[in-house]
C-alpha cells in the first residue's frame, strides 16, 4: 500500500484540509488540549457551559486546587498560582490560551455529536441548535461522554460504556478523544497535579497531527492492538509520550463501507514545545 502524505493520495483522495478540533469542556484538561492544538496551527473551537473557563474551579461552588497546582510547560504556564484558590486557578487555566486560531464559546452546552462518514467530520450541536463541524472532538467536560453520540454507522453509544485505548481513545469510534476519564490514584508524594493533564494534551496534539499528515480520514484504533488504561500515574504519563502509529487504522471518506486500512508511518516529525 502506498504512503499518503499531505494529501498526495491517488484515486481522488487529494483533497486536503487542516484539521479543526472541537474541545468540549473548559477546565484544565480541555484548555490545555485546546492550547496545544491551537499552538501548532489547528483551528480550535472550545465549548463550556459555564460563564468562564476553569472547570471544577469555576461556578458557585468551586473546588479548592491542590498544593502545587499549575501548568509546568512554558507554552501553558503564563501565570503563577501563589496561594492555591479557585480564583487563581481559573485565571491560570484561562491564561494558557494565548496563541493560535481558537474560539471560545461560553454558556454553551454541547448536547449531541454525530460522525459523518461522507467527509470524515463530526457535526457538533449545542443546546440552542447551532451546529459546528470538526475533524476531531475532544471530550473534557467532566462526565466522560456527551448526551448523544452517533457513530458513522448511525447508532448511538455511551462513551462511558466503551473501552478506551490508553484511557483516552474510545475503541470503535473514530476521531474522538476522552481526556477526563478514570485515572489511577496520584501518589501522595507526587506534587505535580497537572502533569497528567499536560501528557493528555500532548497526546491530543499528536493524534490530530495524524490527520494533518494523512488528510481527511476516519482514524481508528485497531481493535486487536489496543492497550488498557495504565494502572499507575507515572506509567500513564509515559504511555502517552509517543503516538504509536502502528496500532491505528484509517478510512478515507471515499472508502466508506470498506475495511479500515493500517495506518502508514509518516515522514512528518513532530517537534515538541520546550518545557
Tab-separated table of C-alpha atoms in Angstrom:
chain	number	residue	atom	x	y	z
A	1	UNK	CA	0.000	0.000	0.000
A	2	UNK	CA	1.283	3.449	-0.871
A	3	UNK	CA	2.121	6.001	1.761
A	4	UNK	CA	-0.183	9.015	1.733
A	5	UNK	CA	1.374	12.313	2.759
A	6	UNK	CA	-0.205	15.762	2.950
A	7	UNK	CA	-2.998	14.999	0.513
A	8	UNK	CA	-0.950	13.345	-2.242
A	9	UNK	CA	-3.050	10.176	-2.122
A	10	UNK	CA	-4.158	8.771	-5.501
A	11	UNK	CA	-7.637	7.906	-6.764
A	12	UNK	CA	-9.329	11.162	-5.907
A	13	UNK	CA	-8.008	11.327	-2.347
A	14	UNK	CA	-6.092	14.552	-2.986
A	15	UNK	CA	-8.485	16.828	-1.069
A	16	UNK	CA	-6.671	18.271	1.932
A	17	UNK	CA	-7.823	20.418	4.817
A	18	UNK	CA	-6.164	21.466	8.028
A	19	UNK	CA	-7.985	19.710	10.881
A	20	UNK	CA	-10.485	21.586	13.028
A	21	UNK	CA	-10.698	20.495	16.669
A	22	UNK	CA	-13.759	20.820	18.924
A	23	UNK	CA	-12.966	20.684	22.649
A	24	UNK	CA	-15.941	20.140	24.950
A	25	UNK	CA	-15.081	21.392	28.428
A	26	UNK	CA	-13.119	24.414	29.610
A	27	UNK	CA	-11.302	23.066	32.631
A	28	UNK	CA	-7.560	22.480	32.912
A	29	UNK	CA	-7.651	19.403	30.639
A	30	UNK	CA	-9.790	20.985	27.937
A	31	UNK	CA	-7.896	24.268	27.884
A	32	UNK	CA	-4.516	22.502	27.799
A	33	UNK	CA	-5.639	20.340	24.865
A	34	UNK	CA	-7.066	23.371	23.064
A	35	UNK	CA	-3.883	25.369	23.627
A	36	UNK	CA	-1.612	22.571	22.375
A	37	UNK	CA	-3.688	22.120	19.205
A	38	UNK	CA	-4.016	25.853	18.510
A	39	UNK	CA	-0.302	26.390	19.125
A	40	UNK	CA	0.702	24.398	16.040
A	41	UNK	CA	-1.902	25.914	13.739
A	42	UNK	CA	-5.116	23.897	14.079
A	43	UNK	CA	-8.418	25.735	14.269
A	44	UNK	CA	-9.897	25.084	17.718
A	45	UNK	CA	-13.461	25.507	18.973
A	46	UNK	CA	-13.638	25.397	22.783
A	47	UNK	CA	-17.046	24.989	24.435
A	48	UNK	CA	-18.008	25.309	28.088
A	49	UNK	CA	-21.435	25.549	29.690
A	50	UNK	CA	-20.214	27.900	32.424
A	51	UNK	CA	-19.684	31.649	32.044
A	52	UNK	CA	-15.912	31.374	32.461
A	53	UNK	CA	-13.097	28.912	31.925
A	54	UNK	CA	-11.848	26.932	34.896
A	55	UNK	CA	-13.865	23.725	35.065
A	56	UNK	CA	-14.281	22.487	38.629
A	57	UNK	CA	-12.768	25.729	39.945
A	58	UNK	CA	-15.436	27.899	38.289
A	59	UNK	CA	-19.064	28.219	39.291
A	60	UNK	CA	-20.911	28.918	42.522
A	61	UNK	CA	-19.377	26.010	44.475
A	62	UNK	CA	-15.797	25.765	43.217
A	63	UNK	CA	-13.321	23.111	44.278
A	64	UNK	CA	-10.076	24.017	46.025
A	65	UNK	CA	-6.979	23.423	43.878
A	66	UNK	CA	-4.370	21.067	45.334
A	67	UNK	CA	-0.991	22.145	46.549
A	68	UNK	CA	1.426	22.627	43.662
A	69	UNK	CA	-1.376	23.382	41.218
A	70	UNK	CA	-0.240	24.886	37.939
A	71	UNK	CA	0.999	24.062	34.461
A	72	UNK	CA	4.696	23.330	34.124
A	73	UNK	CA	5.149	23.644	30.353
A	74	UNK	CA	6.302	27.063	29.213
A	75	UNK	CA	3.671	27.383	26.486
A	76	UNK	CA	0.896	26.775	29.055
A	77	UNK	CA	2.281	28.483	32.159
A	78	UNK	CA	1.672	32.217	31.865
A	79	UNK	CA	0.695	32.988	35.466
A	80	UNK	CA	1.695	31.615	38.846
A	81	UNK	CA	-0.677	30.194	41.440
A	82	UNK	CA	0.929	31.578	44.577
A	83	UNK	CA	-1.863	30.824	47.049
A	84	UNK	CA	-3.961	27.973	45.633
A	85	UNK	CA	-7.582	29.092	45.466
A	86	UNK	CA	-10.364	28.802	42.916
A	87	UNK	CA	-9.993	32.320	41.522
A	88	UNK	CA	-6.262	32.000	40.877
A	89	UNK	CA	-6.798	28.544	39.390
A	90	UNK	CA	-9.375	29.881	36.898
A	91	UNK	CA	-7.104	32.752	35.897
A	92	UNK	CA	-4.174	30.363	35.487
A	93	UNK	CA	-6.187	27.962	33.304
A	94	UNK	CA	-7.645	30.704	31.094
A	95	UNK	CA	-4.208	32.283	30.611
A	96	UNK	CA	-2.930	29.105	28.927
A	97	UNK	CA	-4.817	30.112	25.774
A	98	UNK	CA	-2.579	32.730	24.212
A	99	UNK	CA	-1.602	31.790	20.663
A	100	UNK	CA	-3.240	30.312	17.587
A	101	UNK	CA	-6.622	30.157	15.903
A	102	UNK	CA	-9.157	29.415	18.636
A	103	UNK	CA	-12.685	30.499	19.514
A	104	UNK	CA	-14.165	30.118	22.993
A	105	UNK	CA	-17.916	29.579	23.371
A	106	UNK	CA	-19.031	30.157	26.982
A	107	UNK	CA	-22.522	29.419	28.310
A	108	UNK	CA	-22.715	26.793	25.585
A	109	UNK	CA	-23.619	23.182	26.325
A	110	UNK	CA	-22.883	20.569	23.678
A	111	UNK	CA	-25.773	18.119	23.564
A	112	UNK	CA	-25.052	15.929	20.533
A	113	UNK	CA	-22.292	14.905	18.153
A	114	UNK	CA	-22.708	12.777	15.027
A	115	UNK	CA	-19.947	11.470	12.769
A	116	UNK	CA	-20.443	11.917	9.031
A	117	UNK	CA	-18.654	9.232	7.034
A	118	UNK	CA	-19.009	11.166	3.790
A	119	UNK	CA	-16.471	13.795	4.835
A	120	UNK	CA	-14.954	12.243	7.988
A	121	UNK	CA	-16.136	15.037	10.260
A	122	UNK	CA	-18.192	15.398	13.400
A	123	UNK	CA	-21.332	17.514	13.428
A	124	UNK	CA	-21.369	19.130	16.873
A	125	UNK	CA	-24.676	20.550	18.109
A	126	UNK	CA	-25.230	22.854	21.091
A	127	UNK	CA	-28.304	23.340	23.284
A	128	UNK	CA	-29.624	26.138	21.068
A	129	UNK	CA	-29.497	24.033	17.914
A	130	UNK	CA	-26.364	25.605	16.438
A	131	UNK	CA	-24.212	23.077	14.543
A	132	UNK	CA	-20.436	23.190	14.155
A	133	UNK	CA	-18.135	20.860	12.214
A	134	UNK	CA	-14.851	19.420	13.436
A	135	UNK	CA	-12.430	16.734	12.325
A	136	UNK	CA	-11.689	15.699	15.921
A	137	UNK	CA	-13.759	16.005	19.103
A	138	UNK	CA	-12.015	16.107	22.481
A	139	UNK	CA	-14.260	15.396	25.474
A	140	UNK	CA	-13.126	17.122	28.668
A	141	UNK	CA	-16.395	18.130	30.323
A	142	UNK	CA	-16.016	16.085	33.500
A	143	UNK	CA	-18.546	13.399	32.552
A	144	UNK	CA	-16.502	11.328	30.100
A	145	UNK	CA	-19.214	11.487	27.460
A	146	UNK	CA	-21.741	13.664	25.628
A	147	UNK	CA	-25.501	13.199	25.886
A	148	UNK	CA	-25.962	11.952	22.322
A	149	UNK	CA	-23.090	10.398	20.397
A	150	UNK	CA	-23.915	8.928	16.989
A	151	UNK	CA	-21.250	6.957	15.139
A	152	UNK	CA	-20.722	6.923	11.398
A	153	UNK	CA	-22.723	3.689	11.260
A	154	UNK	CA	-25.764	5.512	12.593
A	155	UNK	CA	-26.085	4.030	16.068
A	156	UNK	CA	-25.887	5.831	19.401
A	157	UNK	CA	-23.322	4.968	22.054
A	158	UNK	CA	-22.357	5.999	25.554
A	159	UNK	CA	-18.633	6.703	25.622
A	160	UNK	CA	-18.540	5.604	29.261
A	161	UNK	CA	-19.546	2.099	28.159
A	162	UNK	CA	-16.703	1.664	25.661
A	163	UNK	CA	-13.133	0.526	26.221
A	164	UNK	CA	-10.515	3.236	25.761
A	165	UNK	CA	-7.057	2.733	24.289
A	166	UNK	CA	-4.578	4.173	26.820
A	167	UNK	CA	-7.587	5.523	28.671
A	168	UNK	CA	-8.261	8.246	26.072
A	169	UNK	CA	-9.200	6.761	22.655
A	170	UNK	CA	-12.627	5.038	22.545
A	171	UNK	CA	-12.490	1.734	20.664
A	172	UNK	CA	-14.614	1.613	17.515
A	173	UNK	CA	-15.314	5.361	17.385
A	174	UNK	CA	-13.184	7.492	15.041
A	175	UNK	CA	-11.637	10.913	15.581
A	176	UNK	CA	-12.542	11.354	19.235
A	177	UNK	CA	-10.554	11.561	22.460
A	178	UNK	CA	-11.840	11.405	26.043
A	179	UNK	CA	-9.364	13.056	28.387
A	180	UNK	CA	-11.402	13.240	31.586
A	181	UNK	CA	-11.940	9.511	32.138
A	182	UNK	CA	-10.855	7.371	35.122
A	183	UNK	CA	-7.274	7.794	36.255
A	184	UNK	CA	-5.021	5.828	38.613
A	185	UNK	CA	-4.569	7.391	42.049
A	186	UNK	CA	-1.918	10.047	42.258
A	187	UNK	CA	0.999	9.233	44.593
A	188	UNK	CA	0.917	11.303	47.752
A	189	UNK	CA	4.499	12.435	47.215
A	190	UNK	CA	3.797	13.491	43.635
A	191	UNK	CA	3.421	17.285	43.806
A	192	UNK	CA	2.695	17.943	40.127
A	193	UNK	CA	-1.090	17.655	39.803
A	194	UNK	CA	-1.293	18.809	36.162
A	195	UNK	CA	1.447	16.590	34.713
A	196	UNK	CA	-1.074	14.010	33.510
A	197	UNK	CA	-3.258	16.788	32.100
A	198	UNK	CA	-0.268	18.022	30.094
A	199	UNK	CA	0.560	14.494	28.896
A	200	UNK	CA	-3.009	14.024	27.653
A	201	UNK	CA	-2.894	17.404	25.918
A	202	UNK	CA	0.310	16.384	24.125
A	203	UNK	CA	-1.365	13.145	23.052
A	204	UNK	CA	-4.268	15.166	21.631
A	205	UNK	CA	-1.839	17.234	19.594
A	206	UNK	CA	-0.087	14.108	18.302
A	207	UNK	CA	-3.429	12.491	17.438
A	208	UNK	CA	-4.632	15.456	15.399
A	209	UNK	CA	-1.259	15.619	13.635
A	210	UNK	CA	-2.041	12.234	12.075
A	211	UNK	CA	-4.974	13.793	10.212
A	212	UNK	CA	-2.840	16.786	9.297
A	213	UNK	CA	-0.414	14.402	7.597
A	214	UNK	CA	-2.820	11.954	6.007
A	215	UNK	CA	-5.642	14.333	5.125
A	216	UNK	CA	-9.363	13.906	5.924
A	217	UNK	CA	-9.980	10.393	7.239
A	218	UNK	CA	-11.642	8.380	9.985
A	219	UNK	CA	-8.882	7.353	12.395
A	220	UNK	CA	-9.479	4.201	14.450
A	221	UNK	CA	-7.644	2.067	16.959
A	222	UNK	CA	-7.033	-1.468	15.708
A	223	UNK	CA	-9.374	-3.480	17.954
A	224	UNK	CA	-6.802	-6.253	18.332
A	225	UNK	CA	-3.992	-3.911	19.353
A	226	UNK	CA	-5.460	-1.572	21.944
A	227	UNK	CA	-3.925	-1.048	25.383
A	228	UNK	CA	-5.874	-0.657	28.620
A	229	UNK	CA	-5.526	2.345	30.913
A	230	UNK	CA	-2.142	2.168	32.675
A	231	UNK	CA	-2.525	1.393	36.367
A	232	UNK	CA	-0.047	3.893	37.777
A	233	UNK	CA	0.261	7.645	37.424
A	234	UNK	CA	3.800	7.549	36.065
A	235	UNK	CA	3.118	4.741	33.586
A	236	UNK	CA	0.051	6.632	32.356
A	237	UNK	CA	2.178	9.703	31.633
A	238	UNK	CA	4.897	7.618	29.989
A	239	UNK	CA	2.438	5.723	27.764
A	240	UNK	CA	1.082	8.967	26.345
A	241	UNK	CA	4.534	10.253	25.486
A	242	UNK	CA	4.739	8.823	21.959
A	243	UNK	CA	1.929	8.251	19.472
A	244	UNK	CA	2.051	4.656	18.189
A	245	UNK	CA	1.015	4.812	14.548
A	246	UNK	CA	1.296	1.048	14.117
A	247	UNK	CA	-1.852	0.224	16.083
A	248	UNK	CA	-4.054	2.758	14.302
A	249	UNK	CA	-6.153	2.380	11.155
A	250	UNK	CA	-7.936	4.842	8.909
A	251	UNK	CA	-10.670	5.095	6.279
A	252	UNK	CA	-10.734	7.851	3.689
A	253	UNK	CA	-14.130	9.461	3.012
A	254	UNK	CA	-14.150	7.828	-0.449
A	255	UNK	CA	-13.665	4.404	1.157
A	256	UNK	CA	-16.971	4.443	3.069
A	257	UNK	CA	-18.083	0.903	3.801
A	258	UNK	CA	-14.668	-0.652	3.287
A	259	UNK	CA	-12.497	-2.208	5.960
A	260	UNK	CA	-10.085	0.155	7.744
A	261	UNK	CA	-6.572	0.290	6.361
A	262	UNK	CA	-3.498	0.072	8.501
A	263	UNK	CA	-2.051	3.475	9.310
A	264	UNK	CA	1.184	4.096	7.470
A	265	UNK	CA	4.184	5.668	9.146
A	266	UNK	CA	4.554	9.335	8.333
A	267	UNK	CA	7.751	11.132	7.432
A	268	UNK	CA	6.460	14.192	9.260
A	269	UNK	CA	8.361	14.620	12.528
A	270	UNK	CA	6.888	16.456	15.472
A	271	UNK	CA	8.957	18.943	17.422
A	272	UNK	CA	7.741	19.176	20.978
A	273	UNK	CA	7.497	22.631	22.575
A	274	UNK	CA	10.260	23.280	25.074
A	275	UNK	CA	9.402	22.645	28.696
